[in-house]
Amino acid sequence: MNIYIQIAYLVASILFIIGIKKMGKTKEARTGNQLSSLGMLIAVLATVVQVEAVSLVEILICVVIGSAIGLFIAFKVEMTQMPEMVALFNGFGGLGSLAVALSFYWLNSQELNLTVDAITGTSTALSIFIGGLTFTGSIIAFLKLNGKISGKPITFGGQHLLNLILLILAIVASVFAIIYQIDSTYVFALVALSLILGILTVLPIGGADMPVVISLLNSYSGMAACATGFVLNNNVLIVSGALVGASGIILTQIMCKAMNRSLVNVLLGGFGQTVSADGGDADEIQVKEVGVEEAAMLFDSASSVIVVPGYGMAVAQAQHVIRELAEQCEKRNIEFRFAIHPVAGRMPGHMNVLLAEANISYDKLIEMDEINGDFQNTDLVFVVGANDVVNPAARENPQSPIYGMPILDADKARTVIVSKRSMGKGYAGVQNELFGYDNCLMLFGDAKSTIGKLVGEMKEM
């Protein structure tokens, strides 16, 4: 039986690897997700066979309850709420690792009066620490994303010093917990310290950096799972945790590069504290407005259009009317594509998910590095709810807080139309200098309503 279980774990691990590989390409992402889900099902079934502490009936009851909750969430949660749900799932992953490691410690040290070797003890301590930090950090990220607490950086004097002291205390508690395994004081102190550190690490992070936070917490949840795998001597948990942890760190590095930040800033916490703009206030920028009818004429006369989606599109739930706009343009043989910035939205791939929900073809979604050179030859760029990712200040203004951040070169197109509710600033807190450019026109109003009217005008032409 053990041989068959290990074979099942091997198959599950292979499916995880193939699944993650396929997720690297938009067209194959859904298949990758399905393969990874199949791998997880195989891993769960193989694990259930080995369980002796509880009956199969009890396990099935838990599976049914968990599946029901998952289905409810899948149907209830809107696509615009996906970032906070991902944050919440990361937190539950961390909590699961903490609970398993804590249960393992309690069973051995308090009930069986056994001591484990240094490697297992270290793995247990890491699982508890990373799991606890991931749980509370993810909860804070969830609350920031859904507006329950302020999305602005929450800071106080001596914050970094306090975090450093807590980290040192956590390391000391881990060492003593491994040496004096019978005394549960040190383990519970480690639990408390990890939970507090998770809160203090994410609180000072602003909304502009949430894509990085989510990616990093996802990596933390993977590392916690990997450590738990060593605690339980479970190979598939080690492999899957390592895959999630490593891919999360790589993605975090990509996010950092896209936001002109270093990974060290992320790991230390307290990043994302934006300062006020040197790029000018709204009343200092003279903008030119455009009406729906005139905008429709510009679209009708263009031969190529690039749409730059942002979080404002998600808030307005405008992805479906944008698909209708794309259909009207394609009827006129207008080349219609989407430029995707790595940190557009509130989580990695946020725009891809929303546009895919609207049944927009994957081959229309072009990453920043591939499409940036095309803007200068494009007739019309339509910016929908994006701000910092198209701000020329990142490229041209050394005094700007976002200087050096890679952006989409939308300003180089012949004409730019920006759909926004107002002249409000982006998450970085700086005014978008693009709005004052001679080739930029502002289309004010709710994106969904305004684009809907735009499509109506084009249908009548």
XYZ file of C-alpha atoms in Angstrom:
461
model
C 0.000 0.000 0.000
C 2.812 2.410 0.853
C 4.292 1.953 -2.633
C 0.970 2.883 -4.267
C 0.649 5.929 -2.028
C 4.140 7.139 -2.959
C 3.348 6.592 -6.646
C 0.173 8.652 -6.211
C 2.226 11.396 -4.564
C 4.692 11.308 -7.447
C 1.891 11.627 -10.011
C 0.376 14.509 -8.033
C 3.756 16.266 -7.871
C 4.250 15.916 -11.628
C 0.775 17.354 -12.233
C 1.606 20.297 -9.957
C 4.782 21.031 -11.905
C 3.063 20.770 -15.300
C 0.151 22.851 -14.027
C 2.367 25.693 -12.820
C 4.334 25.549 -16.063
C 1.152 25.962 -18.107
C -0.007 28.849 -15.928
C 2.887 30.847 -17.335
C 0.938 31.286 -20.579
C -2.492 32.878 -20.694
C -3.873 30.441 -23.271
C -2.861 27.418 -21.206
C -3.613 28.817 -17.739
C -7.030 27.178 -17.436
C -5.612 23.778 -18.383
C -2.803 24.296 -15.906
C -5.294 25.059 -13.170
C -7.290 21.930 -13.979
C -4.187 19.718 -13.950
C -3.078 21.183 -10.629
C -6.555 20.591 -9.184
C -6.434 16.983 -10.360
C -3.046 16.597 -8.715
C -4.421 17.963 -5.451
C -7.382 15.562 -5.607
C -5.012 12.608 -6.047
C -2.833 13.858 -3.170
C -5.844 14.278 -0.875
C -7.211 10.806 -1.673
C -3.797 9.211 -1.124
C -3.500 10.977 2.215
C -7.014 10.039 3.348
C -6.175 6.352 2.898
C -3.418 6.671 5.512
C -5.416 8.523 8.182
C -6.016 6.525 11.358
C -6.879 9.196 13.944
C -10.377 9.821 12.551
C -12.833 7.710 10.583
C -13.476 7.939 6.857
C -17.008 9.155 7.597
C -15.675 12.084 9.622
C -13.246 12.953 6.836
C -16.010 12.860 4.218
C -18.194 15.130 6.352
C -15.364 17.657 6.512
C -14.815 17.355 2.742
C -18.505 17.989 2.063
C -18.584 21.012 4.389
C -15.405 22.457 2.879
C -16.605 21.847 -0.682
C -19.955 23.496 0.075
C -18.193 26.583 1.429
C -15.915 26.650 -1.616
C -18.837 26.389 -4.049
C -20.732 29.109 -2.215
C -17.729 31.427 -2.429
C -17.154 30.567 -6.099
C -20.704 31.569 -7.040
C -21.103 34.440 -4.577
C -17.842 36.362 -4.928
C -17.602 38.740 -7.865
C -14.500 38.932 -10.018
C -13.733 42.381 -8.635
C -13.393 40.770 -5.189
C -10.873 38.174 -6.275
C -7.801 39.991 -4.866
C -9.132 39.978 -1.318
C -10.292 36.375 -1.699
C -6.809 35.338 -2.809
C -5.411 37.122 0.243
C -7.906 35.299 2.452
C -7.055 31.920 0.927
C -3.365 32.596 1.529
C -4.235 33.285 5.154
C -6.166 30.042 5.530
C -3.222 28.175 4.038
C -0.943 29.687 6.666
C -3.448 28.937 9.426
C -3.663 25.312 8.275
C 0.114 24.929 8.439
C 0.209 26.514 11.899
C -2.586 24.257 13.165
C -1.000 21.060 11.838
C 2.445 21.883 13.231
C 0.998 22.905 16.603
C -1.058 19.702 16.763
C 2.024 17.637 15.929
C 3.982 19.363 18.695
C 1.197 18.913 21.262
C 0.705 15.233 20.437
C 4.382 14.380 20.815
C 5.492 16.612 23.669
C 2.380 16.891 25.824
C 0.447 13.664 25.265
C 3.098 11.090 24.342
C 5.982 12.770 26.232
C 8.256 12.265 23.237
C 10.968 14.528 21.875
C 11.671 14.912 18.167
C 15.020 15.396 16.473
C 16.437 18.841 15.706
C 15.421 18.781 12.032
C 11.793 17.945 12.785
C 11.765 20.447 15.628
C 13.140 23.187 13.375
C 10.581 22.345 10.694
C 7.807 22.527 13.278
C 8.993 25.927 14.519
C 9.263 27.274 10.946
C 5.809 25.992 10.071
C 4.318 27.663 13.146
C 6.164 30.944 12.629
C 5.621 31.328 8.862
C 2.059 30.011 9.101
C 1.096 32.455 11.850
C 2.731 35.415 10.096
C 1.010 34.491 6.832
C -2.388 34.163 8.504
C -2.562 37.539 10.238
C -0.676 39.308 7.432
C -3.196 37.976 4.903
C -6.134 38.995 7.092
C -4.796 42.571 7.246
C -4.291 42.527 3.457
C -7.871 41.264 3.049
C -9.241 44.026 5.279
C -7.235 46.668 3.398
C -8.375 45.415 0.012
C -12.086 45.331 0.839
C -11.985 48.687 2.601
C -12.644 47.497 6.162
C -9.490 49.338 7.226
C -7.632 52.140 5.483
C -5.653 51.154 2.419
C -3.119 53.855 3.263
C 0.136 52.951 5.044
C -0.417 52.794 8.824
C 2.862 53.648 10.502
C 4.238 54.748 13.855
C 7.618 55.686 15.266
C 10.058 52.854 15.901
C 8.084 50.403 13.792
C 11.090 48.797 12.124
C 12.908 48.485 15.440
C 9.885 46.841 17.038
C 9.596 44.375 14.143
C 13.287 43.527 14.484
C 12.928 42.946 18.227
C 9.900 40.708 17.697
C 11.781 38.747 15.022
C 14.731 38.194 17.364
C 12.373 37.113 20.156
C 10.684 34.687 17.722
C 14.059 33.151 16.843
C 14.947 32.835 20.531
C 11.549 31.280 21.303
C 12.066 28.800 18.437
C 15.471 27.744 19.760
C 14.161 27.244 23.294
C 11.086 25.407 21.976
C 13.377 22.938 20.192
C 15.643 22.480 23.224
C 12.904 22.338 25.885
C 10.164 20.547 23.998
C 8.202 19.533 27.079
C 7.682 23.182 28.118
C 4.874 24.537 25.929
C 5.490 28.155 26.997
C 8.035 28.766 24.264
C 5.845 27.324 21.513
C 2.857 29.447 22.441
C 5.122 32.477 22.704
C 6.282 31.710 19.151
C 2.649 31.501 18.009
C 1.841 34.886 19.577
C 4.953 36.549 18.144
C 4.272 35.235 14.644
C 0.676 36.490 14.718
C 1.746 39.948 15.912
C 4.537 40.168 13.324
C 2.105 39.355 10.551
C -0.062 42.301 11.538
C 2.812 44.745 11.954
C 4.448 43.703 8.683
C 1.424 44.407 6.475
C -0.106 47.417 8.254
C 2.489 49.909 6.887
C 1.988 48.736 3.300
C -0.104 50.956 1.040
C -2.679 49.976 -1.554
C -0.282 50.617 -4.440
C 1.851 47.698 -3.299
C -0.908 45.153 -2.722
C 0.020 43.072 -5.809
C 3.460 42.556 -4.274
C 1.985 41.780 -0.853
C -0.397 39.156 -2.195
C 2.384 37.502 -4.182
C 4.702 37.510 -1.169
C 2.063 36.114 1.193
C 1.321 33.416 -1.339
C 5.003 32.493 -1.229
C 4.916 32.479 2.571
C 1.952 30.101 2.575
C 3.897 27.761 0.282
C 6.973 27.846 2.506
C 4.799 27.125 5.552
C 3.259 24.144 3.757
C 6.717 22.901 2.754
C 7.907 23.075 6.377
C 4.769 21.211 7.449
C 5.633 18.531 4.899
C 8.924 17.937 6.701
C 7.050 17.804 10.014
C 4.687 15.121 8.717
C 7.263 13.445 6.456
C 4.836 13.959 3.569
C 6.625 14.161 0.213
C 3.814 15.692 -1.831
C 3.354 18.467 0.724
C 7.070 19.213 0.577
C 7.040 19.357 -3.231
C 3.840 21.394 -3.565
C 4.884 23.791 -0.814
C 8.299 24.287 -2.386
C 6.698 24.940 -5.782
C 4.334 27.556 -4.366
C 7.053 29.144 -2.252
C 9.588 29.351 -5.086
C 7.131 30.507 -7.752
C 5.727 33.072 -5.315
C 9.175 34.528 -4.658
C 9.903 34.684 -8.409
C 6.575 36.411 -9.016
C 7.276 38.794 -6.141
C 10.572 39.722 -7.762
C 8.772 40.373 -11.057
C 6.249 42.554 -9.228
C 9.018 44.469 -7.477
C 10.739 45.138 -10.780
C 7.467 46.333 -12.275
C 7.032 48.773 -9.375
C 10.675 49.837 -9.154
C 11.109 48.383 -5.669
C 13.644 45.958 -4.216
C 12.812 42.599 -2.697
C 14.637 43.660 0.469
C 12.070 46.448 0.963
C 9.298 43.889 0.700
C 10.859 41.405 3.107
C 11.561 44.074 5.724
C 8.066 45.483 5.505
C 7.116 49.109 5.768
C 7.396 49.728 2.050
C 4.764 51.428 -0.046
C 4.691 54.571 2.035
C 4.028 57.014 -0.734
C 4.764 60.672 -0.505
C 2.830 63.481 -1.999
C 3.317 64.153 -5.634
C 5.847 66.466 -7.120
C 4.112 65.861 -10.399
C 1.588 68.623 -9.880
C -1.920 68.844 -8.487
C -5.072 68.449 -10.507
C -5.663 72.179 -10.768
C -2.165 72.726 -12.184
C -2.804 70.446 -15.163
C -4.881 71.794 -18.029
C -6.883 68.946 -19.524
C -8.993 68.606 -22.637
C -12.329 66.832 -22.313
C -14.004 64.762 -24.958
C -17.664 63.804 -25.273
C -19.078 60.385 -26.097
C -19.992 61.343 -29.665
C -16.565 62.759 -30.458
C -14.891 59.730 -28.848
C -17.000 57.415 -31.007
C -15.833 59.293 -34.108
C -12.197 58.897 -33.031
C -12.667 55.161 -32.602
C -14.448 54.880 -35.933
C -11.621 56.629 -37.789
C -8.773 54.690 -36.128
C -7.000 51.767 -37.759
C -5.427 50.481 -34.527
C -6.580 50.658 -30.903
C -4.874 49.572 -27.683
C -6.838 49.432 -24.429
C -4.970 49.857 -21.123
C -7.150 48.426 -18.325
C -6.691 49.272 -14.650
C -8.367 48.800 -11.303
C -10.957 51.432 -12.209
C -12.241 49.038 -14.859
C -12.638 46.373 -12.204
C -14.508 48.713 -9.853
C -16.879 49.817 -12.621
C -17.220 46.217 -13.876
C -16.716 47.588 -17.359
C -15.024 44.542 -18.888
C -18.191 43.370 -20.659
C -18.940 46.706 -22.351
C -15.287 46.853 -23.380
C -15.792 43.531 -25.133
C -18.740 45.091 -26.976
C -16.482 48.008 -27.908
C -13.927 45.550 -29.229
C -16.599 43.842 -31.335
C -17.652 47.166 -32.872
C -14.038 47.994 -33.715
C -13.344 44.584 -35.202
C -16.420 44.933 -37.439
C -14.647 47.962 -38.869
C -11.406 45.976 -39.324
C -9.724 47.999 -36.578
C -6.837 46.222 -34.878
C -7.908 45.959 -31.222
C -5.580 44.795 -28.435
C -5.075 45.089 -24.680
C -1.842 46.188 -22.994
C -1.388 44.455 -19.638
C 0.919 45.960 -17.028
C 2.268 43.432 -14.458
C 0.797 45.338 -11.509
C -2.418 46.667 -13.050
C -5.188 46.007 -10.557
C -4.875 44.605 -7.057
C -3.175 41.271 -7.686
C -0.945 39.652 -10.314
C -3.007 38.756 -13.375
C -6.052 40.693 -12.152
C -6.759 42.272 -15.543
C -6.250 38.978 -17.370
C -8.857 37.309 -15.149
C -11.420 40.072 -15.607
C -11.019 40.233 -19.384
C -11.137 36.449 -19.675
C -14.429 36.531 -17.748
C -15.773 38.800 -20.505
C -14.759 36.163 -23.106
C -12.074 38.344 -24.632
C -9.649 36.227 -26.636
C -6.377 35.436 -24.882
C -4.326 36.423 -27.919
C -5.615 39.992 -27.533
C -3.931 40.337 -24.112
C -0.356 41.500 -24.637
C 2.194 41.913 -21.852
C 3.984 45.241 -21.333
C 7.385 44.219 -22.708
C 5.845 42.874 -25.912
C 3.550 45.795 -26.716
C 5.460 48.863 -25.518
C 7.200 49.314 -28.849
C 3.846 49.416 -30.678
C 2.349 52.477 -28.988
C 4.164 54.974 -31.195
C 2.523 53.404 -34.257
C -0.951 53.210 -32.702
C -3.765 55.587 -33.690
C -5.706 55.470 -30.426
C -5.003 54.305 -26.875
C -7.973 53.925 -24.552
C -6.989 54.024 -20.856
C -9.759 52.608 -18.664
C -9.278 53.136 -14.946
C -5.472 52.913 -15.061
C -3.306 55.635 -13.594
C 0.215 55.067 -12.280
C 1.036 52.427 -14.916
C 0.731 55.020 -17.722
C 2.155 58.040 -15.907
C 5.065 59.473 -17.966
C 6.509 60.923 -14.747
C 7.892 57.456 -14.019
C 10.026 57.795 -17.125
C 10.760 61.510 -17.305
C 10.461 63.170 -13.871
C 13.354 62.326 -11.476
C 11.506 64.154 -8.682
C 8.482 61.870 -8.893
C 8.049 59.144 -6.241
C 7.406 56.614 -9.024
C 10.440 57.594 -11.122
C 12.075 54.494 -12.580
C 8.940 52.365 -12.476
C 8.429 50.608 -15.832
C 5.250 51.895 -17.468
C 3.177 51.390 -20.578
C 4.190 54.031 -23.126
C 0.601 55.047 -23.849
C 1.577 58.718 -24.194
C 3.488 57.935 -27.392
C 0.324 57.072 -29.334
C -1.216 59.557 -31.750
C -4.288 60.036 -29.521
C -5.021 58.959 -25.953
C -8.494 58.849 -24.406
C -8.611 58.358 -20.642
C -11.830 57.087 -19.054
C -11.961 58.189 -15.393
C -14.509 59.303 -12.853
C -12.438 62.337 -11.871
C -8.950 63.783 -11.781
C -8.173 61.684 -8.704
C -4.655 60.388 -8.158
C -3.603 56.751 -8.359
C -2.472 54.529 -5.483
C 0.996 56.048 -5.543
C -0.543 59.402 -4.634
C 0.860 61.298 -7.633
C -0.984 63.186 -10.320
C -0.785 61.586 -13.753
C 1.127 63.955 -16.034
C -0.348 62.194 -19.066
C -3.670 63.981 -18.446
C -2.139 67.320 -19.448
C -0.482 66.079 -22.662
C -1.604 67.623 -25.950
C -2.595 64.236 -27.380
C -4.638 63.235 -24.303
C -8.424 63.625 -24.012
C -10.370 62.999 -20.800
C -13.665 61.083 -20.962
C -15.147 61.661 -17.508
C -17.831 59.504 -15.920
C -18.499 55.964 -14.768
C -16.569 53.688 -17.115
C -19.335 51.128 -17.571
C -21.990 53.732 -18.345
C -19.751 55.920 -20.507
C -18.357 53.058 -22.589
C -21.885 51.686 -22.967
C -22.954 55.011 -24.493
C -19.837 54.988 -26.660
C -20.762 51.567 -28.021
C -24.312 52.809 -28.668
C -22.987 55.740 -30.694
C -20.773 53.453 -32.750
C -23.693 51.122 -33.518
C -25.620 54.057 -34.984
C -22.795 55.116 -37.289
